Amino acid sequence: MVNTHLVKSEKLLFFRRWLKAPKQLGTLAPISKRLARSAAKLVHDAACVKVVEIGAGTGRLTRTLIECGIKPENLTAVELDGTFCNFLKTSLPQANIIHGDACELPALLGEKLVGKVDIVFSVIPLMYLEPAVREQIVNQALAVLKPSGKLYHVCYTPVSPFKKNETIESNRLVSLWMNIPPGFVWEFRRVNSLI
Ligand SMILES: C[S@@+](CC[C@H](N)C(=O)[O-])C[C@H]1O[C@@H](n2cnc3c(N)ncnc32)[C@H](O)[C@@H]1O
């Protein structure tokens, strides 16, 4: 069960961490419940899928995924900020929380998960990253997916961070223009990927 007392303090914690690392967090508050629910709705067969979230923050999307039926033992949340990781471990003790950099995702997940993940959700603010780092994170996320796996990126940018001639192809699946700020979910795949 989600610890509601801890959850109430997430906005304050998020804001404090944003003051310390604004570009790493990207926004001064967790994503809205509406955007989290729209992203979670992209998951089919929730009870059987293995999901990884990169950039889990205080766990707004993580909790929504569990509410939508994903089993906590099938959900791994990766987060760079150690304070957020402690918060996640206390508020979501049943999920797998990994403190680390998504640039090294396969090494963080290990062979039990690499190549076996159905969906990766990225909530990392890619638009603030150098193009090479951005591409590394997306390539590492694609590398842990099973052949039919999907990479969904939740963000506030209506335009793709990848240009047409780059190696990553983008497709906007969700547009919430009435969200504050407007929220979007993109699917990323390698150019020429047949799936
Ligand atoms: C927009 S916030 C998280 C939002 C959160 N998932 C939610 O549902 O509200 C982005 C998060 O990505 C994390 N992050 C940024 N770069 C990262 C990286 N290279 N590896 C893992 N997490 C990272 C930040 O620390 C921050 O917690």
Short mmCIF file of C-alpha atoms and ligand atoms in Angstrom, two decimals:
data_model
loop_
_atom_site.label_atom_id
_atom_site.label_comp_id
_atom_site.label_asym_id
_atom_site.label_seq_id
_atom_site.Cartn_x
_atom_site.Cartn_y
_atom_site.Cartn_z
CA MET A 1 0.00 0.00 0.00
CA VAL A 2 1.09 3.58 -0.70
CA ASN A 3 2.05 5.55 2.43
CA THR A 4 -0.26 8.60 2.05
CA HIS A 5 1.49 10.71 4.68
CA LEU A 6 4.76 10.51 2.77
CA VAL A 7 3.04 11.10 -0.53
CA LYS A 8 1.64 14.43 0.75
CA SER A 9 5.17 15.72 1.33
CA GLU A 10 6.32 14.89 -2.20
CA LYS A 11 5.62 18.33 -3.69
CA LEU A 12 7.72 20.08 -1.05
CA LEU A 13 10.55 17.59 -1.42
CA PHE A 14 10.41 17.91 -5.21
CA PHE A 15 10.58 21.70 -5.04
CA ARG A 16 13.57 21.59 -2.66
CA ARG A 17 15.48 19.21 -4.92
CA TRP A 18 14.58 21.35 -7.97
CA LEU A 19 16.24 24.37 -6.27
CA LYS A 20 19.45 22.29 -6.06
CA ALA A 21 19.40 20.79 -9.57
CA PRO A 22 16.82 22.53 -11.82
CA LYS A 23 18.04 21.05 -15.12
CA GLN A 24 18.25 17.50 -13.74
CA LEU A 25 14.66 17.66 -12.49
CA GLY A 26 13.34 19.68 -15.43
CA THR A 27 10.25 20.93 -13.58
CA LEU A 28 9.53 22.24 -10.10
CA ALA A 29 6.74 19.75 -9.39
CA PRO A 30 5.96 16.08 -10.11
CA ILE A 31 3.97 15.36 -13.26
CA SER A 32 0.19 15.75 -12.96
CA LYS A 33 -1.97 12.75 -12.05
CA ARG A 34 -3.75 13.22 -15.38
CA LEU A 35 -0.54 12.98 -17.39
CA ALA A 36 0.59 9.99 -15.30
CA ARG A 37 -2.74 8.22 -15.94
CA SER A 38 -2.59 8.93 -19.69
CA ALA A 39 0.90 7.44 -19.83
CA ALA A 40 -0.12 4.40 -17.73
CA LYS A 41 -3.06 3.74 -20.09
CA LEU A 42 -0.55 2.88 -22.83
CA VAL A 43 0.21 -0.35 -20.94
CA HIS A 44 -1.76 -3.39 -22.08
CA ASP A 45 -1.81 -6.66 -20.09
CA ALA A 46 -0.70 -4.73 -17.00
CA ALA A 47 -0.68 -7.83 -14.81
CA CYS A 48 2.02 -9.58 -16.86
CA VAL A 49 4.36 -6.87 -18.16
CA LYS A 50 7.82 -6.00 -16.89
CA VAL A 51 8.20 -2.23 -16.70
CA VAL A 52 11.19 0.02 -16.01
CA GLU A 53 10.84 3.72 -15.28
CA ILE A 54 13.87 5.98 -15.63
CA GLY A 55 13.76 9.32 -13.81
CA ALA A 56 11.25 8.18 -11.18
CA GLY A 57 11.55 11.32 -8.99
CA THR A 58 9.12 11.08 -6.07
CA GLY A 59 7.20 8.30 -7.79
CA ARG A 60 4.11 10.02 -9.20
CA LEU A 61 4.16 7.85 -12.34
CA THR A 62 5.48 4.82 -10.43
CA ARG A 63 2.48 4.84 -8.09
CA THR A 64 0.05 5.39 -10.98
CA LEU A 65 1.48 2.39 -12.82
CA ILE A 66 0.88 0.23 -9.73
CA GLU A 67 -2.66 1.65 -9.38
CA CYS A 68 -3.27 0.69 -13.02
CA GLY A 69 -2.41 -2.94 -12.34
CA ILE A 70 1.32 -3.33 -12.84
CA LYS A 71 2.68 -5.67 -10.18
CA PRO A 72 5.22 -3.89 -7.95
CA GLU A 73 7.58 -6.86 -8.30
CA ASN A 74 7.49 -6.33 -12.09
CA LEU A 75 8.28 -2.62 -11.78
CA THR A 76 11.80 -1.20 -11.48
CA ALA A 77 12.30 2.52 -10.88
CA VAL A 78 15.69 4.11 -11.63
CA GLU A 79 16.55 7.51 -10.18
CA LEU A 80 19.75 9.59 -10.08
CA ASP A 81 18.93 11.61 -6.96
CA GLY A 82 19.71 9.74 -3.72
CA THR A 83 17.16 11.73 -1.67
CA PHE A 84 14.40 10.76 -4.09
CA CYS A 85 15.56 7.13 -3.92
CA ASN A 86 15.20 7.13 -0.12
CA PHE A 87 11.72 8.64 -0.50
CA LEU A 88 10.78 5.99 -3.07
CA LYS A 89 12.11 3.14 -0.92
CA THR A 90 10.02 4.35 2.04
CA SER A 91 6.84 5.21 0.13
CA LEU A 92 6.92 2.24 -2.29
CA PRO A 93 8.71 -0.54 -0.39
CA GLN A 94 7.24 -3.19 -2.68
CA ALA A 95 8.81 -1.81 -5.92
CA ASN A 96 12.44 -2.28 -7.02
CA ILE A 97 14.25 1.04 -6.64
CA ILE A 98 17.69 1.52 -8.18
CA HIS A 99 19.86 4.53 -7.40
CA GLY A 100 21.84 5.21 -10.57
CA ASP A 101 22.32 6.96 -13.89
CA ALA A 102 20.07 5.91 -16.79
CA CYS A 103 23.12 6.38 -19.06
CA GLU A 104 24.19 2.98 -17.68
CA LEU A 105 20.80 1.29 -17.70
CA PRO A 106 21.80 -2.25 -18.85
CA ALA A 107 24.51 -2.44 -16.17
CA LEU A 108 22.07 -1.20 -13.52
CA LEU A 109 19.39 -3.74 -14.43
CA GLY A 110 21.68 -6.74 -14.93
CA GLU A 111 21.08 -9.87 -16.96
CA LYS A 112 17.85 -10.79 -15.13
CA LEU A 113 16.14 -7.89 -16.95
CA VAL A 114 18.23 -6.89 -19.97
CA GLY A 115 16.39 -7.92 -23.14
CA LYS A 116 13.29 -8.90 -21.12
CA VAL A 117 11.64 -5.54 -20.44
CA ASP A 118 8.24 -4.90 -22.08
CA ILE A 119 8.09 -1.16 -21.51
CA VAL A 120 10.52 1.56 -20.45
CA PHE A 121 8.97 4.85 -19.35
CA SER A 122 11.38 7.78 -19.44
CA VAL A 123 10.48 10.89 -17.47
CA ILE A 124 14.02 12.32 -17.71
CA PRO A 125 14.03 15.93 -19.00
CA LEU A 126 15.87 15.03 -22.21
CA MET A 127 15.56 18.53 -23.69
CA TYR A 128 18.04 19.91 -21.13
CA LEU A 129 20.70 17.32 -21.96
CA GLU A 130 23.53 17.48 -24.46
CA PRO A 131 22.45 15.69 -27.69
CA ALA A 132 25.05 12.93 -27.16
CA VAL A 133 23.84 12.22 -23.59
CA ARG A 134 20.22 12.33 -24.70
CA GLU A 135 20.94 9.80 -27.42
CA GLN A 136 22.92 7.61 -25.02
CA ILE A 137 20.02 7.46 -22.55
CA VAL A 138 17.54 6.57 -25.27
CA ASN A 139 19.86 3.94 -26.80
CA GLN A 140 20.48 2.38 -23.38
CA ALA A 141 16.74 2.28 -22.73
CA LEU A 142 16.12 0.63 -26.12
CA ALA A 143 18.89 -1.89 -25.36
CA VAL A 144 17.06 -3.39 -22.35
CA LEU A 145 13.77 -3.96 -24.19
CA LYS A 146 12.63 -7.31 -25.54
CA PRO A 147 12.21 -7.26 -29.36
CA SER A 148 8.53 -6.22 -29.10
CA GLY A 149 9.23 -3.77 -26.24
CA LYS A 150 8.26 -0.10 -26.22
CA LEU A 151 9.99 3.06 -25.02
CA TYR A 152 7.63 5.83 -23.94
CA HIS A 153 8.88 9.29 -23.02
CA VAL A 154 6.69 11.51 -20.81
CA CYS A 155 7.46 15.23 -21.12
CA TYR A 156 6.24 18.77 -21.60
CA THR A 157 7.59 19.30 -25.10
CA PRO A 158 5.25 19.02 -28.11
CA VAL A 159 8.24 18.71 -30.43
CA SER A 160 10.55 15.71 -30.51
CA PRO A 161 14.06 16.13 -29.07
CA PHE A 162 15.31 14.16 -32.11
CA LYS A 163 15.54 15.64 -35.59
CA LYS A 164 14.27 13.71 -38.63
CA ASN A 165 17.77 12.72 -39.81
CA GLU A 166 18.88 11.25 -36.48
CA THR A 167 19.01 7.55 -35.57
CA ILE A 168 15.98 7.74 -33.28
CA GLU A 169 12.47 7.96 -34.69
CA SER A 170 9.73 9.67 -32.62
CA ASN A 171 5.98 9.36 -32.64
CA ARG A 172 3.73 11.46 -30.40
CA LEU A 173 1.09 9.18 -28.84
CA VAL A 174 -0.51 11.41 -26.21
CA SER A 175 -1.11 15.18 -26.29
CA LEU A 176 -2.69 16.78 -23.22
CA TRP A 177 -2.92 20.42 -24.28
CA MET A 178 -5.16 21.28 -21.30
CA ASN A 179 -2.65 19.91 -18.78
CA ILE A 180 -0.69 22.58 -16.87
CA PRO A 181 1.81 22.72 -18.47
CA PRO A 182 0.68 20.81 -21.60
CA GLY A 183 1.97 17.23 -21.36
CA PHE A 184 2.94 14.69 -24.01
CA VAL A 185 3.97 11.07 -24.36
CA TRP A 186 6.32 10.11 -27.19
CA GLU A 187 7.32 6.72 -28.42
CA PHE A 188 10.96 6.40 -29.48
CA ARG A 189 12.36 3.65 -31.66
CA ARG A 190 15.47 3.10 -33.74
CA VAL A 191 15.20 4.25 -37.34
CA ASN A 192 14.44 1.20 -39.54
CA SER A 193 13.19 -0.83 -36.58
CA LEU A 194 10.57 -3.20 -38.04
CA ILE A 195 8.49 -3.50 -34.84
C1 LIG B 1 10.49 15.34 -14.27
S1 LIG B 1 11.35 14.60 -12.94
C2 LIG B 1 10.55 13.12 -12.49
C3 LIG B 1 9.12 13.00 -12.59
C4 LIG B 1 8.53 11.79 -11.92
N1 LIG B 1 8.78 10.56 -12.66
C5 LIG B 1 7.05 12.01 -11.78
O1 LIG B 1 6.30 11.08 -12.12
O2 LIG B 1 6.65 13.09 -11.33
C6 LIG B 1 12.78 13.92 -13.75
C7 LIG B 1 13.59 12.99 -12.88
O3 LIG B 1 14.63 12.42 -13.67
C8 LIG B 1 15.77 12.25 -12.83
N2 LIG B 1 16.94 12.12 -13.69
C9 LIG B 1 17.55 13.09 -14.44
N3 LIG B 1 18.61 12.57 -15.10
C10 LIG B 1 18.66 11.24 -14.78
C11 LIG B 1 19.51 10.17 -15.14
N4 LIG B 1 20.54 10.37 -15.98
N5 LIG B 1 19.28 8.95 -14.63
C12 LIG B 1 18.24 8.73 -13.77
N6 LIG B 1 17.39 9.71 -13.38
C13 LIG B 1 17.60 10.96 -13.86
C14 LIG B 1 15.76 13.51 -11.97
O4 LIG B 1 16.54 13.37 -10.81
C15 LIG B 1 14.26 13.66 -11.69
O5 LIG B 1 13.90 12.99 -10.51
#
